[in-house]
Short mmCIF file of C-alpha atoms in Angstrom, two decimals:
data_model
loop_
_atom_site.label_atom_id
_atom_site.label_comp_id
_atom_site.label_asym_id
_atom_site.label_seq_id
_atom_site.Cartn_x
_atom_site.Cartn_y
_atom_site.Cartn_z
CA ASP W 1 -12.90 -46.26 -44.52
CA THR W 2 -10.50 -43.92 -42.72
CA GLY W 3 -7.36 -45.59 -44.05
CA VAL W 4 -6.43 -47.05 -40.65
CA SER W 5 -6.88 -50.80 -40.45
CA GLN W 6 -6.90 -53.05 -37.43
CA ASP W 7 -6.62 -56.79 -37.26
CA PRO W 8 -8.27 -58.92 -36.06
CA ARG W 9 -11.64 -57.21 -35.73
CA HIS W 10 -12.79 -59.75 -33.16
CA LYS W 11 -10.84 -62.03 -30.87
CA ILE W 12 -12.23 -64.51 -28.37
CA THR W 13 -9.68 -66.10 -26.10
CA LYS W 14 -9.46 -68.01 -22.87
CA ARG W 15 -8.11 -66.44 -19.73
CA GLY W 16 -4.36 -66.80 -19.51
CA GLN W 17 -3.74 -66.79 -23.26
CA ASN W 18 -1.71 -64.14 -25.08
CA VAL W 19 -3.25 -62.00 -27.79
CA THR W 20 -1.74 -59.57 -30.29
CA PHE W 21 -3.47 -56.81 -32.21
CA ARG W 22 -2.08 -55.08 -35.25
CA CYS W 23 -2.68 -51.56 -36.49
CA ASP W 24 -1.74 -50.20 -39.90
CA PRO W 25 -1.95 -46.41 -39.81
CA ILE W 26 -2.14 -43.94 -42.66
CA SER W 27 1.33 -44.16 -44.17
CA GLU W 28 2.34 -40.51 -43.89
CA HIS W 29 1.19 -40.16 -40.27
CA ASN W 30 3.99 -39.93 -37.73
CA ARG W 31 1.90 -40.43 -34.62
CA LEU W 32 0.03 -43.57 -33.59
CA TYR W 33 -2.22 -44.03 -30.56
CA TRP W 34 -3.73 -47.00 -28.76
CA TYR W 35 -6.89 -46.62 -26.70
CA ARG W 36 -9.10 -49.05 -24.83
CA GLN W 37 -12.86 -48.57 -24.69
CA THR W 38 -15.44 -50.40 -22.65
CA LEU W 39 -19.19 -50.21 -23.14
CA GLY W 40 -20.62 -46.80 -22.42
CA GLN W 41 -17.25 -45.20 -21.74
CA GLY W 42 -14.94 -42.95 -23.67
CA PRO W 43 -11.62 -44.12 -25.12
CA GLU W 44 -9.02 -44.57 -22.39
CA PHE W 45 -5.52 -43.61 -23.43
CA LEU W 46 -3.01 -46.47 -23.35
CA THR W 47 0.07 -45.32 -25.21
CA TYR W 48 1.32 -43.42 -28.21
CA PHE W 49 4.25 -43.40 -30.61
CA GLN W 50 5.95 -40.57 -32.41
CA ASN W 51 7.43 -42.43 -35.37
CA GLU W 52 9.07 -45.50 -33.77
CA ALA W 53 9.53 -43.94 -30.33
CA GLN W 54 7.03 -44.80 -27.60
CA LEU W 55 6.66 -41.46 -25.83
CA GLU W 56 4.09 -42.15 -23.16
CA LYS W 57 2.41 -45.08 -21.47
CA SER W 58 -0.65 -44.89 -19.27
CA ARG W 59 -0.53 -46.26 -15.75
CA LEU W 60 -3.41 -48.44 -16.96
CA LEU W 61 -0.89 -50.29 -19.09
CA SER W 62 0.31 -53.03 -16.74
CA ASP W 63 3.41 -55.08 -17.41
CA ARG W 64 1.21 -57.59 -19.22
CA PHE W 65 0.72 -55.05 -22.00
CA SER W 66 3.39 -54.16 -24.52
CA ALA W 67 3.25 -52.12 -27.68
CA GLU W 68 5.74 -51.71 -30.49
CA ARG W 69 6.10 -49.71 -33.65
CA PRO W 70 9.34 -51.13 -34.95
CA LYS W 71 9.84 -49.16 -38.14
CA GLY W 72 7.56 -46.26 -37.45
CA SER W 73 4.86 -47.78 -39.61
CA PHE W 74 2.51 -50.50 -38.31
CA SER W 75 2.13 -51.15 -34.59
CA THR W 76 1.30 -54.16 -32.46
CA LEU W 77 -0.31 -54.30 -29.03
CA GLU W 78 0.26 -57.53 -27.13
CA ILE W 79 -1.55 -58.60 -23.99
CA GLN W 80 0.02 -61.48 -22.11
CA ARG W 81 -1.83 -63.76 -19.68
CA THR W 82 -5.18 -62.20 -20.50
CA GLU W 83 -7.72 -61.60 -17.76
CA GLN W 84 -11.48 -61.18 -18.03
CA GLY W 85 -11.06 -57.51 -17.19
CA ASP W 86 -9.11 -57.07 -20.42
CA SER W 87 -12.31 -57.60 -22.41
CA ALA W 88 -12.82 -54.35 -24.31
CA MET W 89 -12.55 -52.68 -27.70
CA TYR W 90 -8.94 -51.74 -28.53
CA LEU W 91 -8.79 -48.72 -30.80
CA CYS W 92 -5.89 -47.49 -32.86
CA ALA W 93 -5.63 -44.01 -34.32
CA SER W 94 -3.04 -42.14 -36.33
CA SER W 95 -2.38 -38.49 -37.01
CA SER W 96 0.17 -36.07 -38.32
CA THR W 97 1.74 -34.01 -35.58
CA THR W 98 4.04 -31.06 -35.60
CA LEU W 99 6.59 -30.76 -32.81
CA PRO W 100 7.64 -27.17 -32.10
CA ARG W 101 11.00 -26.41 -30.52
CA GLN W 102 9.15 -25.29 -27.44
CA GLY W 103 5.66 -25.83 -26.21
CA LEU W 104 3.05 -28.48 -26.82
CA ALA W 105 2.87 -30.74 -29.85
CA GLN W 106 0.15 -29.73 -32.28
CA VAL W 107 -1.86 -32.90 -32.88
CA GLN W 108 -4.09 -32.81 -35.91
CA GLU W 109 -7.22 -34.83 -36.56
CA LEU W 110 -7.06 -38.45 -35.38
CA PHE W 111 -8.07 -41.13 -37.88
CA PHE W 112 -9.41 -44.19 -36.08
CA GLY W 113 -9.58 -47.78 -37.17
CA GLU W 114 -12.74 -49.82 -36.57
CA GLY W 115 -11.19 -51.40 -33.49
CA SER W 116 -10.36 -54.89 -32.30
CA ARG W 117 -12.91 -56.33 -29.92
CA LEU W 118 -11.44 -58.67 -27.33
CA THR W 119 -13.51 -61.12 -25.32
CA VAL W 120 -11.74 -63.06 -22.60
CA LEU W 121 -13.66 -66.09 -21.37
CA SER U 1 -9.04 -42.77 -16.93
CA GLN U 2 -10.58 -39.82 -18.75
CA GLN U 3 -9.36 -36.38 -17.88
CA GLY U 4 -12.21 -34.57 -19.57
CA GLU U 5 -15.82 -34.45 -18.61
CA GLU U 6 -18.80 -34.20 -20.91
CA ASP U 7 -22.13 -32.93 -19.84
CA PRO U 8 -24.79 -34.22 -20.04
CA GLN U 9 -23.99 -37.93 -20.06
CA ALA U 10 -27.12 -38.60 -22.10
CA LEU U 11 -29.42 -36.36 -24.11
CA SER U 12 -32.69 -37.25 -25.82
CA ILE U 13 -34.39 -34.78 -28.16
CA GLN U 14 -36.88 -34.64 -31.00
CA GLU U 15 -35.83 -34.31 -34.61
CA GLY U 16 -35.46 -30.66 -35.56
CA GLU U 17 -34.42 -29.52 -32.09
CA ASN U 18 -30.93 -28.30 -31.23
CA ALA U 19 -28.54 -30.37 -29.12
CA THR U 20 -25.88 -28.82 -26.92
CA MET U 21 -23.08 -30.80 -25.31
CA ASN U 22 -20.42 -29.43 -23.00
CA CYS U 23 -16.89 -30.51 -22.27
CA SER U 24 -14.52 -29.47 -19.50
CA TYR U 25 -10.83 -30.22 -19.20
CA LYS U 26 -8.05 -29.59 -16.73
CA THR U 27 -4.80 -28.76 -18.53
CA SER U 28 -3.53 -26.20 -21.01
CA ILE U 29 -4.20 -27.24 -24.58
CA ASN U 30 -3.12 -26.59 -28.14
CA ASN U 31 -6.48 -27.53 -29.57
CA LEU U 32 -9.69 -29.29 -28.71
CA GLN U 33 -11.45 -31.70 -31.03
CA TRP U 34 -14.91 -33.24 -31.16
CA TYR U 35 -15.57 -36.78 -32.39
CA ARG U 36 -18.63 -38.85 -33.10
CA GLN U 37 -19.02 -42.59 -32.61
CA ASN U 38 -21.83 -44.77 -33.85
CA SER U 39 -22.44 -47.89 -31.77
CA GLY U 40 -19.71 -50.50 -32.23
CA ARG U 41 -17.71 -48.39 -34.67
CA GLY U 42 -14.55 -46.32 -34.58
CA LEU U 43 -14.57 -42.60 -33.87
CA VAL U 44 -14.94 -40.03 -36.62
CA HIS U 45 -13.48 -36.53 -36.39
CA LEU U 46 -16.02 -33.70 -36.54
CA ILE U 47 -14.24 -30.44 -35.87
CA LEU U 48 -11.03 -28.99 -34.40
CA ILE U 49 -10.80 -25.65 -32.62
CA ARG U 50 -7.43 -24.14 -31.76
CA SER U 51 -6.66 -22.58 -28.40
CA ASN U 52 -6.59 -19.07 -29.93
CA GLU U 53 -10.05 -19.50 -31.48
CA ARG U 54 -13.31 -18.85 -29.67
CA GLU U 55 -15.87 -20.21 -32.10
CA LYS U 56 -15.94 -22.38 -35.18
CA HIS U 57 -18.66 -23.56 -37.53
CA SER U 58 -18.96 -26.56 -39.82
CA GLY U 59 -22.32 -27.16 -41.46
CA ARG U 60 -24.85 -27.72 -38.66
CA LEU U 61 -22.09 -27.85 -36.05
CA ARG U 62 -20.98 -24.93 -33.91
CA VAL U 63 -18.14 -25.26 -31.42
CA THR U 64 -17.09 -22.75 -28.82
CA LEU U 65 -13.98 -22.73 -26.67
CA ASP U 66 -13.38 -20.81 -23.45
CA THR U 67 -9.80 -21.40 -22.37
CA SER U 68 -10.22 -19.30 -19.23
CA LYS U 69 -12.93 -21.69 -18.03
CA LYS U 70 -11.29 -24.72 -19.67
CA SER U 71 -14.54 -25.63 -21.36
CA SER U 72 -15.99 -26.18 -24.81
CA SER U 73 -19.45 -26.72 -26.20
CA LEU U 74 -20.75 -28.48 -29.30
CA LEU U 75 -24.07 -27.37 -30.74
CA ILE U 76 -25.84 -29.43 -33.37
CA THR U 77 -28.63 -27.44 -34.97
CA ALA U 78 -31.76 -28.85 -36.61
CA SER U 79 -30.96 -32.36 -35.42
CA ARG U 80 -31.79 -35.45 -37.44
CA ALA U 81 -32.38 -39.05 -36.43
CA ALA U 82 -29.06 -39.89 -38.14
CA ASP U 83 -27.27 -37.68 -35.58
CA THR U 84 -27.97 -40.35 -32.95
CA ALA U 85 -24.52 -41.34 -31.68
CA SER U 86 -22.04 -40.74 -28.88
CA TYR U 87 -20.06 -37.52 -29.00
CA PHE U 88 -16.66 -37.06 -27.40
CA CYS U 89 -14.35 -34.15 -26.86
CA ALA U 90 -10.62 -34.74 -27.02
CA TYR U 91 -8.00 -32.24 -26.02
CA ASN U 92 -4.47 -31.93 -27.20
CA ASN U 93 -1.80 -31.57 -24.53
CA ASN U 94 1.08 -33.34 -26.31
CA ASP U 95 -1.10 -36.43 -26.43
CA MET U 96 -4.85 -36.77 -26.96
CA ARG U 97 -7.22 -37.53 -24.09
CA PHE U 98 -10.94 -38.14 -24.39
CA GLY U 99 -13.87 -37.40 -22.15
CA ALA U 100 -16.56 -39.91 -21.18
CA GLY U 101 -18.91 -38.74 -23.90
CA THR U 102 -22.51 -37.66 -24.37
CA ARG U 103 -24.94 -40.22 -25.77
CA LEU U 104 -27.34 -38.33 -28.02
CA THR U 105 -30.64 -39.84 -29.12
CA VAL U 106 -32.66 -37.97 -31.73
CA LYS U 107 -36.21 -39.26 -32.01
CA PRO U 108 -37.89 -39.06 -35.42
#
């Protein structure tokens, strides 16, 4: 148990339905990531938050996808009007990150949840 | 899409042999990290190497980093059947991007 929990672990839905996934990160971690992973592939970056601010979104994240981290704690990832191509494992990870005045953020070890597996029929 | 590449995509070895996996990336980085994933599970952090480090050890793991070539390698020595998993590199350039991974099979 890494301390990051995701819910639900499995979701089966019909095409066109909306689904929402929740991630509870490690409480003292300021950064939270969402990734999507399909069979045999590496995690594809979707978006990340620094506290409550969403700092980057992948071009993969169409307008059907939205993520929030309202109080800088838990996060939700919603997919509207699901399509069969959305079937994948959705992974959440959290980390502590230091932001220097200049230069790149120093991201420490990511702690991953067990993922939420979505099947769209 | 991934911005890192692992090589090889798949590796099959006998127990006791060493396994070497390589990772290349395209941007400047603060650090590079290696993760392991058992089938159907989340990823687990193995080791982090900073951009000003060239080599790092942790138990049976040895990681090297060559920032001039934008590449890293992970060596697992004296492999065990329990090392069977997928291994991913992830590099830190403000966010964290993963490669496609190497699927390692260690035969008993």
